């Protein structure tokens, strides 16, 4: 039997207000429970929502997180068909358009693109329509480029909860949220809470109205049991009918966010304010909780992006390749969905229970394994077509560069059967600078070894080198080495043509960081590592800064471990409490940056480790990388989320007059940063960049619960972890050193593979794709090179290429695609990204498309 519908018109004395009651069931698929429990709860929650529709003919249900729908489709097809019927009727409303509600700061820009690619395409395939409203009710902050991403995925509006009124001076009305590229969406913060108890909704309505501009005729209030699912109850709905009849709050309408935003747009938006920044801060500790999930995620994202690139190249050059070697769309989708699911806002931020991370490790491992299989197969498909003549006594090596720009970098490879060592040559027989390094294996076989050699690789392409028997001395003849000098006090200096660094044996940090090109020494006063107790909970609730005073991580040893024509290395060993660290400084010939390789064995519960980089500048300004863009933020020690790099630039004081310089710090595994001023609470110090390297709180510990003094708890981040940093000094501003490009190189390096002799149609060196910024700055990058989602050419694919402007300045890109013999130019606004579908068949036009590859538009001149 159907319950009574909406009651009669409220009394005339009722407030003249329309309250859109948004019935939803926020479901964390993994949090204080494993994902398997979330899987079951999705089915139970959706059945409950459908049952309420059978009972109340005015009830409307709002659903986001497309993974939940996919789970129900595969586990209960009958239930899914009921959802289809209600979607067609308009009473089940799908919003959000993303695979999950991810953390909205840490994933790479391409991950946000793929959240919508797979989420929206699922909705189109299964229901015939995409979501038009973005929704992330529970994440802890939102990066500033989300409006641009939403627009390119077909969504014109956005609703969210955090930051709350106590955390940011946002608006209590709908507002325009504008991205750095100028894109806008209509946004509305959810008042009070996104879920409610299962009974009377009056408390929910009162608290929500207390945070809203009550002069507005239309407002939105969310209700329904959530977090572990559940959804709106009979008591919820009955109370909505009762309070609507009484007119206590205004006209209560069970509806959807789409209806609310449509009414807001219809009423006119000229008077709405504009917010032109990111949406922060809540739970600042989540950007450093559970270090491993951050590392696994970064690794998996790079792996699948690399696999996509080589897969489409192999497909397009395959020729007579069998159908099984065509573009592996289903495998890539499987890998991406594992990556996207584990960006969920209680997994990637580190706030779930311990078993959740065990599953995340396995799922992200699956994504990496799939990606490596695709990459290996693609490389072999390409390599077997290279013409590699037989030269006796040599071993061909093919080096693959995954980036659509030239890369010069040292590459290592292990070899066997060469007891006297090896020499490396290019395909013309010219000797390549190389040095012996320790082999990865430790055996009595003296014919096995490792060699490190300098490479110059073409954009998204390969180059053939050869190794041949030789002595180390003959391999190095005529080549200048990176100089290494150790002085009486134990200091060690490394020097190449551009830089000279000196490592203080007492601190293990740089007493000098001299840029020989400018004569500027950027090494600042202050600590490099700081250990302190951390009383904050897993989320870091109410923490505004981790720039706290702390103890040094003392040096226990220092020694030179590499000294050769390619690279020099200094190993600094440290110990604190039960923890140890090995920090290796690496300087290569021709490099203008210093690499740090850090291996930490951390054994300190409820402690925090800051990695700090003091810089000798005045009047500092800090810039942080965000997805597809960058933002300036205050130099005040606040804990901030960012992608891979932070820059601190300023004036040089007495070193030079009116000269600006700075240091970019890039890393491949961390997301919690600060930029601290001189003489901050950290110490008597110069301005500095801080990375929250490790936090070790109790798993899923939520303040205000207090830990028992004698309680038995499991602490995060115990054991070994490994990450790398790149220190890039510069004159002028950060744009001169292209930090986003360098971050991608640090995250995904070239791959070397041993190859055999054989004929083939491909030359010894080949580029398949390149993006060139026509002003020579290199600030336009190809963030995606992939196959199209719709198959063509006997299950092959068109090439999809996405370019992104990374410096905040307008520019023109020249896109060259030798893999299919096509090229074109395009203009980009500051921080704009654009996506193009490029058919291999030249008779078909190149078209611009959106992030879900459904809207192809002709472009003049392409």
Tab-separated table of C-alpha atoms in Angstrom, residues 411-832:
chain	number	residue	atom	x	y	z
A	411	UNK	CA	69.927	4.616	-16.573
A	412	UNK	CA	71.155	1.399	-14.943
A	413	UNK	CA	71.044	-2.122	-16.207
A	414	UNK	CA	72.461	-5.378	-14.844
A	415	UNK	CA	74.383	-7.716	-17.126
A	416	UNK	CA	75.961	-11.170	-17.058
A	417	UNK	CA	78.819	-13.014	-18.746
A	418	UNK	CA	81.278	-10.079	-18.619
A	419	UNK	CA	83.955	-10.731	-15.982
A	420	UNK	CA	86.049	-7.658	-16.891
A	421	UNK	CA	83.184	-5.169	-17.030
A	422	UNK	CA	81.404	-3.483	-19.910
A	423	UNK	CA	81.473	-0.457	-22.111
A	424	UNK	CA	78.324	1.249	-23.432
A	425	UNK	CA	78.013	2.640	-26.950
A	426	UNK	CA	75.232	4.231	-28.930
A	427	UNK	CA	74.004	2.689	-32.174
A	428	UNK	CA	76.728	4.519	-34.126
A	429	UNK	CA	79.424	2.928	-31.987
A	430	UNK	CA	80.261	6.098	-30.053
A	431	UNK	CA	81.250	5.486	-26.437
A	432	UNK	CA	78.641	6.594	-23.913
A	433	UNK	CA	79.709	7.811	-20.483
A	434	UNK	CA	79.187	5.029	-17.973
A	435	UNK	CA	80.342	3.721	-14.611
A	436	UNK	CA	80.187	0.449	-12.777
A	437	UNK	CA	77.723	0.190	-9.911
A	438	UNK	CA	76.869	-2.571	-7.503
A	439	UNK	CA	74.793	-5.329	-9.069
A	440	UNK	CA	71.349	-6.056	-7.719
A	441	UNK	CA	72.355	-9.661	-7.101
A	442	UNK	CA	74.944	-10.790	-4.553
A	443	UNK	CA	76.575	-13.978	-5.822
A	444	UNK	CA	79.996	-15.497	-6.449
A	445	UNK	CA	79.497	-15.019	-10.207
A	446	UNK	CA	82.066	-12.330	-11.049
A	447	UNK	CA	80.733	-12.008	-14.567
A	448	UNK	CA	77.576	-10.347	-13.272
A	449	UNK	CA	77.541	-6.635	-12.626
A	450	UNK	CA	75.708	-3.363	-12.972
A	451	UNK	CA	76.385	-0.389	-15.195
A	452	UNK	CA	75.041	3.174	-14.975
A	453	UNK	CA	75.201	5.193	-18.173
A	454	UNK	CA	74.087	8.588	-19.442
A	455	UNK	CA	71.202	8.499	-21.916
A	456	UNK	CA	69.558	11.031	-24.200
A	457	UNK	CA	66.121	9.784	-25.121
A	458	UNK	CA	63.615	11.033	-27.702
A	459	UNK	CA	60.080	12.125	-26.681
A	460	UNK	CA	57.735	9.195	-25.951
A	461	UNK	CA	60.047	6.883	-27.784
A	462	UNK	CA	63.071	4.664	-27.562
A	463	UNK	CA	66.764	4.534	-28.349
A	464	UNK	CA	69.032	1.546	-28.876
A	465	UNK	CA	72.333	1.285	-26.994
A	466	UNK	CA	74.814	-1.587	-26.836
A	467	UNK	CA	77.000	-2.990	-24.121
A	468	UNK	CA	80.236	-4.798	-24.943
A	469	UNK	CA	83.129	-6.265	-22.972
A	470	UNK	CA	85.651	-3.694	-21.761
A	471	UNK	CA	87.490	-2.584	-18.681
A	472	UNK	CA	86.132	0.179	-16.492
A	473	UNK	CA	89.132	2.354	-17.309
A	474	UNK	CA	88.610	2.143	-21.071
A	475	UNK	CA	84.920	2.872	-20.645
A	476	UNK	CA	85.703	6.109	-18.803
A	477	UNK	CA	88.567	7.416	-20.917
A	478	UNK	CA	88.143	11.034	-21.946
A	479	UNK	CA	85.088	11.769	-19.829
A	480	UNK	CA	84.993	14.271	-16.946
A	481	UNK	CA	83.679	12.967	-13.623
A	482	UNK	CA	81.562	14.634	-10.975
A	483	UNK	CA	84.206	15.739	-8.514
A	484	UNK	CA	84.122	14.521	-4.915
A	485	UNK	CA	86.138	16.174	-2.164
A	486	UNK	CA	86.394	15.228	1.501
A	487	UNK	CA	88.097	17.710	3.836
A	488	UNK	CA	89.683	17.328	7.261
A	489	UNK	CA	86.536	18.183	9.253
A	490	UNK	CA	84.626	15.396	7.491
A	491	UNK	CA	82.649	17.637	5.136
A	492	UNK	CA	82.024	16.180	1.705
A	493	UNK	CA	81.580	18.276	-1.432
A	494	UNK	CA	80.090	17.173	-4.751
A	495	UNK	CA	80.515	19.373	-7.814
A	496	UNK	CA	79.545	19.386	-11.479
A	497	UNK	CA	79.376	22.183	-14.042
A	498	UNK	CA	76.264	23.780	-12.512
A	499	UNK	CA	76.253	23.035	-8.787
A	500	UNK	CA	78.548	22.595	-5.830
A	501	UNK	CA	77.103	21.174	-2.621
A	502	UNK	CA	78.799	20.624	0.712
A	503	UNK	CA	77.396	18.187	3.281
A	504	UNK	CA	78.034	19.028	6.934
A	505	UNK	CA	79.082	15.823	8.771
A	506	UNK	CA	77.455	17.006	12.031
A	507	UNK	CA	73.982	17.675	10.626
A	508	UNK	CA	74.041	15.583	7.466
A	509	UNK	CA	72.518	18.568	5.697
A	510	UNK	CA	73.891	21.069	3.212
A	511	UNK	CA	76.170	23.745	4.592
A	512	UNK	CA	76.390	25.034	1.027
A	513	UNK	CA	74.147	24.797	-2.026
A	514	UNK	CA	75.972	26.906	-4.578
A	515	UNK	CA	74.443	27.580	-7.981
A	516	UNK	CA	77.602	28.192	-10.003
A	517	UNK	CA	75.602	29.766	-12.825
A	518	UNK	CA	74.532	32.699	-10.630
A	519	UNK	CA	76.954	32.562	-7.711
A	520	UNK	CA	74.024	32.272	-5.280
A	521	UNK	CA	74.268	29.948	-2.267
A	522	UNK	CA	70.757	28.939	-1.175
A	523	UNK	CA	71.647	26.759	1.820
A	524	UNK	CA	69.758	28.188	4.808
A	525	UNK	CA	70.033	27.997	8.577
A	526	UNK	CA	67.863	25.467	10.340
A	527	UNK	CA	67.177	21.779	10.903
A	528	UNK	CA	66.809	19.251	8.113
A	529	UNK	CA	64.988	16.513	10.081
A	530	UNK	CA	62.778	17.005	13.134
A	531	UNK	CA	61.215	14.316	15.334
A	532	UNK	CA	58.501	15.186	17.834
A	533	UNK	CA	55.641	13.614	19.716
A	534	UNK	CA	52.318	13.780	17.876
A	535	UNK	CA	49.201	13.823	20.079
A	536	UNK	CA	46.797	14.402	17.163
A	537	UNK	CA	44.358	11.729	16.000
A	538	UNK	CA	44.522	9.855	12.709
A	539	UNK	CA	42.802	12.675	10.809
A	540	UNK	CA	44.696	15.474	12.545
A	541	UNK	CA	41.420	17.109	13.533
A	542	UNK	CA	41.768	20.790	14.424
A	543	UNK	CA	45.477	20.787	13.553
A	544	UNK	CA	46.463	23.895	11.615
A	545	UNK	CA	50.212	23.243	11.514
A	546	UNK	CA	52.738	20.474	12.094
A	547	UNK	CA	55.604	22.991	11.918
A	548	UNK	CA	56.509	22.189	15.505
A	549	UNK	CA	59.861	22.282	17.324
A	550	UNK	CA	61.489	18.880	17.472
A	551	UNK	CA	64.662	16.904	18.003
A	552	UNK	CA	67.291	16.291	15.361
A	553	UNK	CA	67.656	12.874	13.725
A	554	UNK	CA	71.370	12.529	14.588
A	555	UNK	CA	74.019	11.493	12.084
A	556	UNK	CA	75.734	8.177	12.870
A	557	UNK	CA	77.882	7.884	9.753
A	558	UNK	CA	78.731	9.487	6.407
A	559	UNK	CA	80.666	8.105	3.437
A	560	UNK	CA	81.066	8.391	-0.322
A	561	UNK	CA	79.433	5.411	-2.056
A	562	UNK	CA	79.723	6.376	-5.750
A	563	UNK	CA	82.303	8.438	-7.573
A	564	UNK	CA	82.440	8.228	-11.317
A	565	UNK	CA	81.943	10.005	-14.611
A	566	UNK	CA	78.141	9.658	-14.491
A	567	UNK	CA	77.265	10.280	-10.856
A	568	UNK	CA	78.569	10.720	-7.337
A	569	UNK	CA	76.767	9.672	-4.178
A	570	UNK	CA	77.167	10.339	-0.464
A	571	UNK	CA	75.405	8.137	2.091
A	572	UNK	CA	74.348	9.727	5.388
A	573	UNK	CA	73.254	7.332	8.137
A	574	UNK	CA	71.060	8.448	11.048
A	575	UNK	CA	69.500	7.016	14.166
A	576	UNK	CA	66.839	8.191	16.642
A	577	UNK	CA	65.182	6.030	19.258
A	578	UNK	CA	64.559	2.668	17.627
A	579	UNK	CA	64.517	4.177	14.110
A	580	UNK	CA	67.230	4.373	11.464
A	581	UNK	CA	67.574	6.245	8.197
A	582	UNK	CA	69.814	6.161	5.163
A	583	UNK	CA	69.739	9.388	3.156
A	584	UNK	CA	71.796	9.322	-0.037
A	585	UNK	CA	72.730	12.517	-1.891
A	586	UNK	CA	73.106	11.987	-5.650
A	587	UNK	CA	74.606	14.467	-8.119
A	588	UNK	CA	74.920	13.507	-11.785
A	589	UNK	CA	77.091	15.085	-14.429
A	590	UNK	CA	75.156	17.782	-16.251
A	591	UNK	CA	72.396	17.931	-13.628
A	592	UNK	CA	71.114	21.195	-12.171
A	593	UNK	CA	69.384	19.400	-9.282
A	594	UNK	CA	70.304	17.212	-6.321
A	595	UNK	CA	68.472	13.965	-5.741
A	596	UNK	CA	67.880	12.589	-2.247
A	597	UNK	CA	67.124	8.888	-1.859
A	598	UNK	CA	65.681	8.159	1.604
A	599	UNK	CA	65.201	4.745	3.211
A	600	UNK	CA	63.614	5.039	6.653
A	601	UNK	CA	63.005	2.246	9.143
A	602	UNK	CA	60.496	3.937	11.472
A	603	UNK	CA	59.690	2.426	14.895
A	604	UNK	CA	58.155	5.354	16.789
A	605	UNK	CA	54.456	5.166	17.769
A	606	UNK	CA	52.614	8.490	18.155
A	607	UNK	CA	55.498	10.504	16.712
A	608	UNK	CA	55.941	12.728	13.693
A	609	UNK	CA	58.918	13.256	11.382
A	610	UNK	CA	59.341	16.450	9.379
A	611	UNK	CA	61.763	16.708	6.490
A	612	UNK	CA	62.764	20.354	6.261
A	613	UNK	CA	64.607	22.404	3.630
A	614	UNK	CA	65.791	25.803	4.948
A	615	UNK	CA	66.468	28.333	2.175
A	616	UNK	CA	68.526	31.529	2.412
A	617	UNK	CA	66.042	34.042	0.992
A	618	UNK	CA	64.061	36.989	2.345
A	619	UNK	CA	60.413	37.972	1.758
A	620	UNK	CA	59.523	34.421	0.710
A	621	UNK	CA	56.586	33.387	-1.466
A	622	UNK	CA	55.359	29.798	-1.619
A	623	UNK	CA	53.781	27.984	-4.563
A	624	UNK	CA	52.198	24.520	-4.272
A	625	UNK	CA	51.353	22.135	-7.094
A	626	UNK	CA	47.685	21.074	-7.258
A	627	UNK	CA	46.001	18.840	-9.859
A	628	UNK	CA	46.497	20.462	-13.297
A	629	UNK	CA	47.667	23.770	-11.757
A	630	UNK	CA	49.471	25.497	-8.877
A	631	UNK	CA	48.498	27.939	-6.128
A	632	UNK	CA	50.318	30.514	-4.045
A	633	UNK	CA	49.702	30.071	-0.324
A	634	UNK	CA	50.824	32.022	2.745
A	635	UNK	CA	54.243	31.385	4.249
A	636	UNK	CA	52.867	30.826	7.748
A	637	UNK	CA	53.623	27.188	8.598
A	638	UNK	CA	50.097	25.927	7.909
A	639	UNK	CA	49.789	22.276	6.924
A	640	UNK	CA	48.748	22.168	3.275
A	641	UNK	CA	47.925	19.430	0.771
A	642	UNK	CA	49.762	19.426	-2.521
A	643	UNK	CA	50.822	17.167	-5.334
A	644	UNK	CA	54.539	16.546	-5.975
A	645	UNK	CA	56.258	19.905	-5.541
A	646	UNK	CA	56.486	23.083	-3.504
A	647	UNK	CA	58.569	26.146	-4.333
A	648	UNK	CA	59.880	28.816	-1.966
A	649	UNK	CA	61.290	31.893	-3.673
A	650	UNK	CA	62.396	35.247	-2.346
A	651	UNK	CA	64.937	38.019	-2.548
A	652	UNK	CA	68.594	37.412	-1.820
A	653	UNK	CA	69.326	40.185	0.644
A	654	UNK	CA	73.048	40.885	0.798
A	655	UNK	CA	73.931	38.208	-1.765
A	656	UNK	CA	72.552	40.313	-4.607
A	657	UNK	CA	70.508	43.441	-5.108
A	658	UNK	CA	66.938	43.030	-6.338
A	659	UNK	CA	67.582	39.451	-7.388
A	660	UNK	CA	65.058	36.666	-6.882
A	661	UNK	CA	65.918	33.030	-6.438
A	662	UNK	CA	64.442	29.965	-4.810
A	663	UNK	CA	64.308	26.230	-4.377
A	664	UNK	CA	61.760	23.763	-5.721
A	665	UNK	CA	61.428	20.588	-3.644
A	666	UNK	CA	59.893	17.659	-5.546
A	667	UNK	CA	59.053	14.254	-4.079
A	668	UNK	CA	57.486	11.016	-5.309
A	669	UNK	CA	55.474	9.839	-2.280
A	670	UNK	CA	54.316	12.602	0.118
A	671	UNK	CA	51.409	15.064	0.185
A	672	UNK	CA	51.560	17.043	3.480
A	673	UNK	CA	53.614	20.250	3.292
A	674	UNK	CA	54.233	23.580	4.969
A	675	UNK	CA	56.039	26.778	4.010
A	676	UNK	CA	57.382	28.337	7.210
A	677	UNK	CA	58.740	31.855	7.710
A	678	UNK	CA	62.071	32.763	9.264
A	679	UNK	CA	62.313	32.380	13.051
A	680	UNK	CA	59.111	30.358	13.189
A	681	UNK	CA	58.344	28.028	16.134
A	682	UNK	CA	60.340	25.396	14.257
A	683	UNK	CA	63.708	26.892	15.310
A	684	UNK	CA	65.998	29.841	14.748
A	685	UNK	CA	65.925	29.323	11.024
A	686	UNK	CA	65.667	30.775	7.566
A	687	UNK	CA	62.386	30.302	5.677
A	688	UNK	CA	61.850	26.658	4.861
A	689	UNK	CA	59.775	24.075	3.051
A	690	UNK	CA	58.578	21.228	5.261
A	691	UNK	CA	57.360	17.793	4.223
A	692	UNK	CA	55.476	15.767	6.820
A	693	UNK	CA	57.374	12.599	6.021
A	694	UNK	CA	55.811	10.273	8.604
A	695	UNK	CA	53.015	10.349	11.146
A	696	UNK	CA	52.298	7.290	13.267
A	697	UNK	CA	48.927	7.657	15.013
A	698	UNK	CA	46.678	4.795	16.060
A	699	UNK	CA	44.659	3.337	13.181
A	700	UNK	CA	41.224	4.958	12.732
A	701	UNK	CA	41.479	6.919	15.983
A	702	UNK	CA	38.897	9.691	15.944
A	703	UNK	CA	39.107	12.560	18.409
A	704	UNK	CA	37.454	13.189	20.931
A	705	UNK	CA	37.893	9.578	22.012
A	706	UNK	CA	40.868	9.455	24.387
A	707	UNK	CA	43.316	6.590	24.248
A	708	UNK	CA	43.577	4.437	27.346
A	709	UNK	CA	46.994	4.820	29.043
A	710	UNK	CA	47.454	1.049	29.103
A	711	UNK	CA	45.431	0.306	25.987
A	712	UNK	CA	46.688	-2.016	23.288
A	713	UNK	CA	46.674	-0.284	19.921
A	714	UNK	CA	48.113	-0.665	16.427
A	715	UNK	CA	50.111	2.322	15.132
A	716	UNK	CA	50.539	3.350	11.524
A	717	UNK	CA	53.711	3.677	9.445
A	718	UNK	CA	55.845	1.227	11.422
A	719	UNK	CA	58.630	-0.342	9.392
A	720	UNK	CA	60.599	0.504	6.275
A	721	UNK	CA	59.575	3.074	3.705
A	722	UNK	CA	61.379	4.606	0.749
A	723	UNK	CA	60.954	7.862	-1.135
A	724	UNK	CA	62.951	10.255	-3.293
A	725	UNK	CA	63.243	14.014	-3.453
A	726	UNK	CA	64.670	16.399	-6.018
A	727	UNK	CA	66.087	19.782	-4.954
A	728	UNK	CA	66.089	22.251	-7.844
A	729	UNK	CA	67.667	25.680	-7.193
A	730	UNK	CA	66.742	28.453	-9.572
A	731	UNK	CA	67.063	32.143	-10.269
A	732	UNK	CA	63.925	34.129	-11.003
A	733	UNK	CA	60.724	32.200	-10.336
A	734	UNK	CA	59.903	28.499	-10.318
A	735	UNK	CA	58.719	28.488	-13.921
A	736	UNK	CA	62.311	28.537	-15.169
A	737	UNK	CA	62.923	24.942	-13.995
A	738	UNK	CA	59.646	23.319	-15.141
A	739	UNK	CA	58.838	21.561	-11.841
A	740	UNK	CA	55.721	19.721	-13.044
A	741	UNK	CA	57.690	18.081	-15.847
A	742	UNK	CA	60.473	17.123	-13.433
A	743	UNK	CA	57.959	15.669	-10.982
A	744	UNK	CA	56.581	13.400	-13.684
A	745	UNK	CA	60.102	12.274	-14.574
A	746	UNK	CA	60.807	11.499	-10.905
A	747	UNK	CA	57.589	9.486	-10.683
A	748	UNK	CA	58.046	7.485	-13.896
A	749	UNK	CA	61.516	6.889	-15.260
A	750	UNK	CA	62.744	5.220	-18.460
A	751	UNK	CA	62.715	1.439	-18.776
A	752	UNK	CA	65.719	-0.493	-20.072
A	753	UNK	CA	65.361	-3.929	-21.653
A	754	UNK	CA	67.891	-6.322	-23.136
A	755	UNK	CA	67.083	-7.143	-26.757
A	756	UNK	CA	68.230	-9.522	-29.499
A	757	UNK	CA	69.415	-8.992	-33.082
A	758	UNK	CA	66.789	-8.913	-35.851
A	759	UNK	CA	65.678	-6.900	-38.886
A	760	UNK	CA	62.713	-4.568	-38.725
A	761	UNK	CA	61.099	-1.482	-40.224
A	762	UNK	CA	61.833	0.836	-37.265
A	763	UNK	CA	65.085	2.814	-36.863
A	764	UNK	CA	67.439	2.637	-33.868
A	765	UNK	CA	65.887	5.785	-32.394
A	766	UNK	CA	62.259	6.883	-32.676
A	767	UNK	CA	59.816	9.355	-31.132
A	768	UNK	CA	56.113	8.529	-31.285
A	769	UNK	CA	54.611	11.699	-29.751
A	770	UNK	CA	55.850	15.098	-28.612
A	771	UNK	CA	54.244	18.239	-27.223
A	772	UNK	CA	56.273	21.414	-27.669
A	773	UNK	CA	55.421	24.760	-26.121
A	774	UNK	CA	56.091	27.136	-28.975
A	775	UNK	CA	57.761	29.737	-26.735
A	776	UNK	CA	60.259	27.094	-25.654
A	777	UNK	CA	59.301	27.025	-21.975
A	778	UNK	CA	57.993	23.456	-21.879
A	779	UNK	CA	55.050	24.374	-19.656
A	780	UNK	CA	52.429	22.627	-21.778
A	781	UNK	CA	52.453	18.920	-20.993
A	782	UNK	CA	50.634	15.921	-22.394
A	783	UNK	CA	49.035	14.517	-19.254
A	784	UNK	CA	47.307	11.699	-21.137
A	785	UNK	CA	48.230	9.753	-24.247
A	786	UNK	CA	45.796	6.874	-24.545
A	787	UNK	CA	43.422	4.981	-26.762
A	788	UNK	CA	39.837	6.070	-27.255
A	789	UNK	CA	37.122	4.399	-25.219
A	790	UNK	CA	35.218	3.402	-28.360
A	791	UNK	CA	37.095	0.786	-30.399
A	792	UNK	CA	37.966	1.369	-34.040
A	793	UNK	CA	39.993	-0.443	-36.667
A	794	UNK	CA	39.411	-4.066	-35.760
A	795	UNK	CA	39.167	-3.356	-32.036
A	796	UNK	CA	41.996	-0.830	-32.150
A	797	UNK	CA	41.613	2.758	-30.992
A	798	UNK	CA	41.885	6.373	-32.009
A	799	UNK	CA	44.572	8.269	-30.151
A	800	UNK	CA	43.377	10.505	-27.319
A	801	UNK	CA	45.806	13.207	-26.211
A	802	UNK	CA	45.213	15.677	-23.385
A	803	UNK	CA	47.421	18.733	-22.992
A	804	UNK	CA	47.617	20.945	-19.923
A	805	UNK	CA	49.128	24.389	-19.344
A	806	UNK	CA	51.078	24.228	-16.064
A	807	UNK	CA	52.577	27.694	-15.493
A	808	UNK	CA	49.513	29.938	-15.293
A	809	UNK	CA	50.305	31.781	-18.537
A	810	UNK	CA	48.691	31.551	-21.973
A	811	UNK	CA	50.650	29.501	-24.470
A	812	UNK	CA	50.493	27.654	-27.761
A	813	UNK	CA	51.381	24.004	-28.123
A	814	UNK	CA	52.599	22.152	-31.174
A	815	UNK	CA	51.487	18.525	-30.949
A	816	UNK	CA	53.518	16.168	-33.108
A	817	UNK	CA	52.428	12.557	-33.522
A	818	UNK	CA	54.934	10.664	-35.679
A	819	UNK	CA	53.254	7.421	-34.602
A	820	UNK	CA	50.449	8.239	-37.052
A	821	UNK	CA	52.111	10.968	-39.122
A	822	UNK	CA	49.903	13.824	-37.900
A	823	UNK	CA	50.488	17.125	-36.121
A	824	UNK	CA	48.495	20.185	-35.085
A	825	UNK	CA	48.734	23.317	-32.940
A	826	UNK	CA	46.426	24.491	-30.174
A	827	UNK	CA	46.200	27.457	-27.827
A	828	UNK	CA	45.641	27.164	-24.092
A	829	UNK	CA	44.603	29.695	-21.499
A	830	UNK	CA	46.422	29.752	-18.154
A	831	UNK	CA	46.004	26.354	-16.469
A	832	UNK	CA	43.616	25.151	-19.158
